[in-house]
PDB file of C-alpha atoms and ligand atoms in Angstrom:
ATOM      1  CA  MET B  25       7.183  -4.098   1.017  1.00  0.00           C
ATOM      2  CA  LEU B  26       6.759  -2.881   4.595  1.00  0.00           C
ATOM      3  CA  ALA B  27       3.172  -1.616   4.480  1.00  0.00           C
ATOM      4  CA  LEU B  28       2.522  -0.058   7.893  1.00  0.00           C
ATOM      5  CA  GLN B  29       2.405   3.542   6.619  1.00  0.00           C
ATOM      6  CA  GLY B  30       3.670   5.662   3.753  1.00  0.00           C
ATOM      7  CA  ASP B  31       3.647   5.543  -0.041  1.00  0.00           C
ATOM      8  CA  THR B  32       3.435   1.765  -0.314  1.00  0.00           C
ATOM      9  CA  ARG B  33       1.192   1.777  -3.382  1.00  0.00           C
ATOM     10  CA  GLU B  34       3.763   3.668  -5.472  1.00  0.00           C
ATOM     11  CA  HIS B  35       6.576   1.354  -4.362  1.00  0.00           C
ATOM     12  CA  LEU B  36       4.522  -1.769  -5.075  1.00  0.00           C
ATOM     13  CA  ALA B  37       3.844  -0.536  -8.613  1.00  0.00           C
ATOM     14  CA  ALA B  38       7.510   0.379  -9.118  1.00  0.00           C
ATOM     15  CA  LEU B  39       8.706  -2.975  -7.770  1.00  0.00           C
ATOM     16  CA  ARG B  40       6.330  -4.944  -9.989  1.00  0.00           C
ATOM     17  CA  GLU B  41       7.364  -2.939 -13.035  1.00  0.00           C
ATOM     18  CA  ALA B  42      10.990  -3.646 -12.093  1.00  0.00           C
ATOM     19  CA  GLY B  43      10.212  -7.374 -12.209  1.00  0.00           C
ATOM     20  CA  ALA B  44       9.699  -8.224  -8.526  1.00  0.00           C
ATOM     21  CA  ASP B  45       7.000 -10.489  -7.142  1.00  0.00           C
ATOM     22  CA  ALA B  46       6.108  -7.882  -4.507  1.00  0.00           C
ATOM     23  CA  VAL B  47       4.002  -8.627  -1.424  1.00  0.00           C
ATOM     24  CA  THR B  48       3.032  -6.483   1.559  1.00  0.00           C
ATOM     25  CA  VAL B  49       4.400  -7.122   5.054  1.00  0.00           C
ATOM     26  CA  ARG B  50       2.593  -6.065   8.227  1.00  0.00           C
ATOM     27  CA  ARG B  51       3.212  -9.041  10.507  1.00  0.00           C
ATOM     28  CA  ARG B  52       6.273 -10.901  11.668  1.00  0.00           C
ATOM     29  CA  SER B  53       5.134 -14.099   9.909  1.00  0.00           C
ATOM     30  CA  GLU B  54       4.907 -12.270   6.581  1.00  0.00           C
ATOM     31  CA  LEU B  55       8.652 -11.623   6.713  1.00  0.00           C
ATOM     32  CA  ASP B  56       9.363 -15.343   6.382  1.00  0.00           C
ATOM     33  CA  GLY B  57      10.596 -16.162   2.946  1.00  0.00           C
ATOM     34  CA  VAL B  58      10.996 -12.635   1.554  1.00  0.00           C
ATOM     35  CA  ASP B  59      14.189 -12.067  -0.462  1.00  0.00           C
ATOM     36  CA  GLY B  60      14.382  -8.391   0.431  1.00  0.00           C
ATOM     37  CA  LEU B  61      12.467  -5.612   2.127  1.00  0.00           C
ATOM     38  CA  VAL B  62      11.455  -2.179   0.870  1.00  0.00           C
ATOM     39  CA  ILE B  63      10.687   0.550   3.400  1.00  0.00           C
ATOM     40  CA  PRO B  64       8.675   3.376   1.826  1.00  0.00           C
ATOM     41  CA  GLY B  65       8.663   7.124   2.208  1.00  0.00           C
ATOM     42  CA  GLY B  66       6.224   8.446   4.777  1.00  0.00           C
ATOM     43  CA  GLU B  67       6.821   9.451   8.360  1.00  0.00           C
ATOM     44  CA  SER B  68       9.641   7.670  10.140  1.00  0.00           C
ATOM     45  CA  THR B  69       8.321   8.498  13.638  1.00  0.00           C
ATOM     46  CA  THR B  70       4.899   6.983  12.870  1.00  0.00           C
ATOM     47  CA  MET B  71       6.457   3.959  11.180  1.00  0.00           C
ATOM     48  CA  SER B  72       8.738   3.435  14.196  1.00  0.00           C
ATOM     49  CA  HIS B  73       5.761   3.567  16.536  1.00  0.00           C
ATOM     50  CA  LEU B  74       3.868   1.025  14.408  1.00  0.00           C
ATOM     51  CA  LEU B  75       6.940  -1.223  14.097  1.00  0.00           C
ATOM     52  CA  ARG B  76       7.023  -1.402  17.871  1.00  0.00           C
ATOM     53  CA  GLU B  77       3.255  -1.920  18.193  1.00  0.00           C
ATOM     54  CA  PHE B  78       3.281  -4.702  15.589  1.00  0.00           C
ATOM     55  CA  GLY B  79       6.270  -6.429  17.216  1.00  0.00           C
ATOM     56  CA  LEU B  80       8.399  -5.946  14.126  1.00  0.00           C
ATOM     57  CA  LEU B  81      11.154  -3.688  15.484  1.00  0.00           C
ATOM     58  CA  GLU B  82      13.507  -6.282  16.984  1.00  0.00           C
ATOM     59  CA  PRO B  83      12.797  -8.994  14.352  1.00  0.00           C
ATOM     60  CA  LEU B  84      13.659  -6.512  11.602  1.00  0.00           C
ATOM     61  CA  ARG B  85      16.821  -5.379  13.384  1.00  0.00           C
ATOM     62  CA  ALA B  86      17.873  -9.022  13.674  1.00  0.00           C
ATOM     63  CA  LEU B  87      17.100  -9.806  10.020  1.00  0.00           C
ATOM     64  CA  LEU B  88      19.078  -6.771   8.838  1.00  0.00           C
ATOM     65  CA  ARG B  89      21.997  -7.798  11.042  1.00  0.00           C
ATOM     66  CA  GLU B  90      21.848 -11.226   9.426  1.00  0.00           C
ATOM     67  CA  GLY B  91      22.064  -9.620   5.975  1.00  0.00           C
ATOM     68  CA  LEU B  92      18.478  -9.187   4.714  1.00  0.00           C
ATOM     69  CA  PRO B  93      18.699  -7.043   1.549  1.00  0.00           C
ATOM     70  CA  ALA B  94      16.678  -3.845   1.839  1.00  0.00           C
ATOM     71  CA  TYR B  95      15.878  -0.607   0.067  1.00  0.00           C
ATOM     72  CA  GLY B  96      14.460   2.477   1.791  1.00  0.00           C
ATOM     73  CA  SER B  97      13.412   5.831   0.372  1.00  0.00           C
ATOM     74  CA  CYS B  98      13.258   8.979   2.511  1.00  0.00           C
ATOM     75  CA  ALA B  99      11.594   7.827   5.776  1.00  0.00           C
ATOM     76  CA  GLY B 100      12.878   4.379   4.729  1.00  0.00           C
ATOM     77  CA  MET B 101      16.428   5.747   4.549  1.00  0.00           C
ATOM     78  CA  ILE B 102      16.041   7.149   8.056  1.00  0.00           C
ATOM     79  CA  LEU B 103      14.906   3.765   9.391  1.00  0.00           C
ATOM     80  CA  LEU B 104      17.733   1.890   7.634  1.00  0.00           C
ATOM     81  CA  SER B 105      20.358   4.034   9.385  1.00  0.00           C
ATOM     82  CA  SER B 106      22.317   3.188  12.503  1.00  0.00           C
ATOM     83  CA  GLU B 107      21.947   6.668  14.038  1.00  0.00           C
ATOM     84  CA  ILE B 108      19.401   9.478  13.614  1.00  0.00           C
ATOM     85  CA  VAL B 109      19.955  13.181  14.333  1.00  0.00           C
ATOM     86  CA  ASP B 110      16.765  15.148  15.137  1.00  0.00           C
ATOM     87  CA  ALA B 111      14.888  11.879  15.542  1.00  0.00           C
ATOM     88  CA  GLY B 112      11.871  13.630  17.079  1.00  0.00           C
ATOM     89  CA  VAL B 113      10.152  13.878  20.443  1.00  0.00           C
ATOM     90  CA  PRO B 114      11.456  11.280  22.937  1.00  0.00           C
ATOM     91  CA  GLY B 115       8.967   8.448  23.205  1.00  0.00           C
ATOM     92  CA  ARG B 116       7.660   9.140  19.678  1.00  0.00           C
ATOM     93  CA  GLU B 117      11.004   9.373  17.934  1.00  0.00           C
ATOM     94  CA  ALA B 118      12.240   7.665  14.778  1.00  0.00           C
ATOM     95  CA  LEU B 119      14.146   4.492  15.632  1.00  0.00           C
ATOM     96  CA  PRO B 120      17.104   3.172  13.628  1.00  0.00           C
ATOM     97  CA  LEU B 121      16.879  -0.421  12.401  1.00  0.00           C
ATOM     98  CA  GLY B 122      20.475  -0.632  11.208  1.00  0.00           C
ATOM     99  CA  GLY B 123      21.242  -2.051   7.794  1.00  0.00           C
ATOM    100  CA  ILE B 124      23.618   0.746   6.817  1.00  0.00           C
ATOM    101  CA  ASP B 125      26.332   2.086   9.100  1.00  0.00           C
ATOM    102  CA  MET B 126      25.447   5.781   8.784  1.00  0.00           C
ATOM    103  CA  THR B 127      24.136   8.806  10.633  1.00  0.00           C
ATOM    104  CA  VAL B 128      21.208  10.582   8.973  1.00  0.00           C
ATOM    105  CA  ARG B 129      19.638  13.922   9.818  1.00  0.00           C
ATOM    106  CA  ARG B 130      15.831  13.980   9.599  1.00  0.00           C
ATOM    107  CA  ASN B 131      14.230  16.897   7.719  1.00  0.00           C
ATOM    108  CA  ALA B 132      17.775  18.007   6.918  1.00  0.00           C
ATOM    109  CA  PHE B 133      17.120  20.411   4.081  1.00  0.00           C
ATOM    110  CA  GLY B 134      15.190  22.763   6.340  1.00  0.00           C
ATOM    111  CA  ARG B 135      12.004  24.728   5.996  1.00  0.00           C
ATOM    112  CA  GLN B 136      13.032  27.015   3.121  1.00  0.00           C
ATOM    113  CA  VAL B 137      13.674  24.143   0.748  1.00  0.00           C
ATOM    114  CA  ASP B 138      11.359  21.747   2.452  1.00  0.00           C
ATOM    115  CA  SER B 139      10.654  20.033  -0.874  1.00  0.00           C
ATOM    116  CA  PHE B 140      12.547  20.346  -4.151  1.00  0.00           C
ATOM    117  CA  GLU B 141      13.568  18.415  -7.241  1.00  0.00           C
ATOM    118  CA  GLU B 142      17.008  18.010  -8.725  1.00  0.00           C
ATOM    119  CA  ASP B 143      18.653  15.858 -11.392  1.00  0.00           C
ATOM    120  CA  VAL B 144      21.441  13.942  -9.692  1.00  0.00           C
ATOM    121  CA  ALA B 145      24.212  11.719 -11.028  1.00  0.00           C
ATOM    122  CA  PHE B 146      23.730   8.203  -9.656  1.00  0.00           C
ATOM    123  CA  ASP B 147      26.615   5.771  -9.538  1.00  0.00           C
ATOM    124  CA  GLY B 148      25.884   2.727 -11.697  1.00  0.00           C
ATOM    125  CA  LEU B 149      23.148   4.412 -13.761  1.00  0.00           C
ATOM    126  CA  ASP B 150      23.621   6.251 -17.052  1.00  0.00           C
ATOM    127  CA  GLY B 151      22.659   9.902 -17.196  1.00  0.00           C
ATOM    128  CA  THR B 152      20.945  11.483 -14.236  1.00  0.00           C
ATOM    129  CA  VAL B 153      18.058  10.525 -11.973  1.00  0.00           C
ATOM    130  CA  HIS B 154      15.284  13.054 -11.398  1.00  0.00           C
ATOM    131  CA  ALA B 155      15.272  13.178  -7.606  1.00  0.00           C
ATOM    132  CA  VAL B 156      12.206  14.427  -5.701  1.00  0.00           C
ATOM    133  CA  PHE B 157      13.002  15.439  -2.117  1.00  0.00           C
ATOM    134  CA  ILE B 158      10.087  15.840   0.328  1.00  0.00           C
ATOM    135  CA  ARG B 159      11.160  16.859   3.848  1.00  0.00           C
ATOM    136  CA  ALA B 160      14.090  14.635   3.114  1.00  0.00           C
ATOM    137  CA  PRO B 161      16.982  13.489   5.268  1.00  0.00           C
ATOM    138  CA  TRP B 162      20.617  13.642   4.274  1.00  0.00           C
ATOM    139  CA  VAL B 163      23.533  11.518   5.369  1.00  0.00           C
ATOM    140  CA  GLU B 164      26.004  13.106   7.790  1.00  0.00           C
ATOM    141  CA  ARG B 165      28.381  10.218   8.414  1.00  0.00           C
ATOM    142  CA  ILE B 166      29.083   6.943   6.683  1.00  0.00           C
ATOM    143  CA  GLY B 167      30.980   4.003   8.068  1.00  0.00           C
ATOM    144  CA  GLU B 168      33.547   1.859   6.339  1.00  0.00           C
ATOM    145  CA  GLY B 169      32.134  -0.140   3.455  1.00  0.00           C
ATOM    146  CA  VAL B 170      29.330   2.340   2.721  1.00  0.00           C
ATOM    147  CA  GLU B 171      29.330   3.620  -0.863  1.00  0.00           C
ATOM    148  CA  VAL B 172      27.901   7.013  -1.798  1.00  0.00           C
ATOM    149  CA  LEU B 173      25.791   6.642  -4.962  1.00  0.00           C
ATOM    150  CA  ALA B 174      24.467  10.217  -5.253  1.00  0.00           C
ATOM    151  CA  GLU B 175      24.907  13.608  -3.625  1.00  0.00           C
ATOM    152  CA  ALA B 176      22.883  16.828  -3.347  1.00  0.00           C
ATOM    153  CA  ALA B 177      23.795  20.055  -1.552  1.00  0.00           C
ATOM    154  CA  GLY B 178      27.172  18.510  -0.755  1.00  0.00           C
ATOM    155  CA  HIS B 179      25.692  15.589   1.179  1.00  0.00           C
ATOM    156  CA  PRO B 180      25.195  11.937   0.306  1.00  0.00           C
ATOM    157  CA  VAL B 181      21.549  11.328  -0.654  1.00  0.00           C
ATOM    158  CA  ALA B 182      21.891   7.768  -1.971  1.00  0.00           C
ATOM    159  CA  VAL B 183      24.078   5.133  -0.344  1.00  0.00           C
ATOM    160  CA  ARG B 184      24.666   1.406  -0.388  1.00  0.00           C
ATOM    161  CA  GLN B 185      26.245  -1.024   2.025  1.00  0.00           C
ATOM    162  CA  GLY B 186      26.329  -4.528   0.624  1.00  0.00           C
ATOM    163  CA  ARG B 187      22.785  -5.264  -0.503  1.00  0.00           C
ATOM    164  CA  VAL B 188      21.131  -2.502   1.507  1.00  0.00           C
ATOM    165  CA  VAL B 189      20.365   0.658  -0.462  1.00  0.00           C
ATOM    166  CA  ALA B 190      18.836   3.939   0.700  1.00  0.00           C
ATOM    167  CA  THR B 191      17.822   7.134  -1.088  1.00  0.00           C
ATOM    168  CA  ALA B 192      16.761  10.410   0.523  1.00  0.00           C
ATOM    169  CA  PHE B 193      14.536  10.991  -2.520  1.00  0.00           C
ATOM    170  CA  HIS B 194      11.535   9.157  -3.977  1.00  0.00           C
ATOM    171  CA  PRO B 195      12.142   7.314  -7.262  1.00  0.00           C
ATOM    172  CA  GLU B 196       8.814   5.529  -6.722  1.00  0.00           C
ATOM    173  CA  ILE B 197       6.878   8.657  -7.696  1.00  0.00           C
ATOM    174  CA  THR B 198       8.707   9.602 -10.904  1.00  0.00           C
ATOM    175  CA  GLY B 199       8.034   6.685 -13.255  1.00  0.00           C
ATOM    176  CA  ASP B 200      11.773   6.024 -13.637  1.00  0.00           C
ATOM    177  CA  ARG B 201      12.210   2.431 -12.448  1.00  0.00           C
ATOM    178  CA  ARG B 202      16.010   2.242 -12.653  1.00  0.00           C
ATOM    179  CA  VAL B 203      16.675   2.547  -8.914  1.00  0.00           C
ATOM    180  CA  HIS B 204      14.086  -0.145  -8.117  1.00  0.00           C
ATOM    181  CA  HIS B 205      15.496  -2.265 -10.903  1.00  0.00           C
ATOM    182  CA  LEU B 206      18.985  -1.912  -9.463  1.00  0.00           C
ATOM    183  CA  PHE B 207      17.709  -3.232  -6.118  1.00  0.00           C
ATOM    184  CA  VAL B 208      15.491  -5.982  -7.558  1.00  0.00           C
ATOM    185  CA  SER B 209      18.237  -7.260  -9.831  1.00  0.00           C
ATOM    186  CA  SER B 210      20.594  -7.557  -6.817  1.00  0.00           C
ATOM    187  CA  LEU B 211      18.238 -10.025  -5.050  1.00  0.00           C
TER     188      LEU B 211
HETATM  189  N1  LIG E  30      10.404  13.795   7.152  1.00  0.00           N
HETATM  190  C1  LIG E  30       9.914  12.452   7.066  1.00  0.00           C
HETATM  191  C2  LIG E  30      10.389  11.613   8.242  1.00  0.00           C
HETATM  192  O1  LIG E  30      11.027  12.095   9.108  1.00  0.00           O
HETATM  193  C3  LIG E  30      10.327  11.784   5.783  1.00  0.00           C
HETATM  194  C4  LIG E  30       9.585  12.378   4.629  1.00  0.00           C
HETATM  195  C5  LIG E  30       9.361  11.444   3.494  1.00  0.00           C
HETATM  196  O2  LIG E  30       9.460  10.215   3.605  1.00  0.00           O
HETATM  197  N2  LIG E  30       9.000  12.026   2.381  1.00  0.00           N
HETATM  198  O3  LIG E  30      10.134  10.444   8.281  1.00  0.00           O
END
């Protein structure tokens, strides 16, 4: 669990309930030996700044290139992309780590529907998932080999490439552990 900023507590609880032996990561050395990385919801520009300050940006990019499994929700989805539209003010912008070949738009749903909830069909899970969107991104382009797992407003909001998964919404705050379980059971 990348614990620089964001809703790490909720993800830690969700991961443990999904059967993972979850630990927090703030330093490069703490990445050694993890089976996978979760990047929480929060603020992708702040997390990017801290990743750089803590010397984690390039090590994480390299680990993802080498195939480190990862799951990111909301700000975590933004960071797991390969390209960000509306990344923020230059110098303080959100920085892509790679992991999934996709372009995401930050704060895509706009001011009117800033935050909303919707039940979405999720590939691989029975029934629907109650999806909570909070100033959420959506996916504007996916590369070859990227699967769309869920859509809202005509855009992909959950995707997977290999063992890297990203959701624009926050399953960690709903009590439904199926998305975390899906990730944990793939490790
Ligand atoms: N809008 C935030 C960002 O750009 C994401 C919001 C969230 O994680 N709930 O990082």
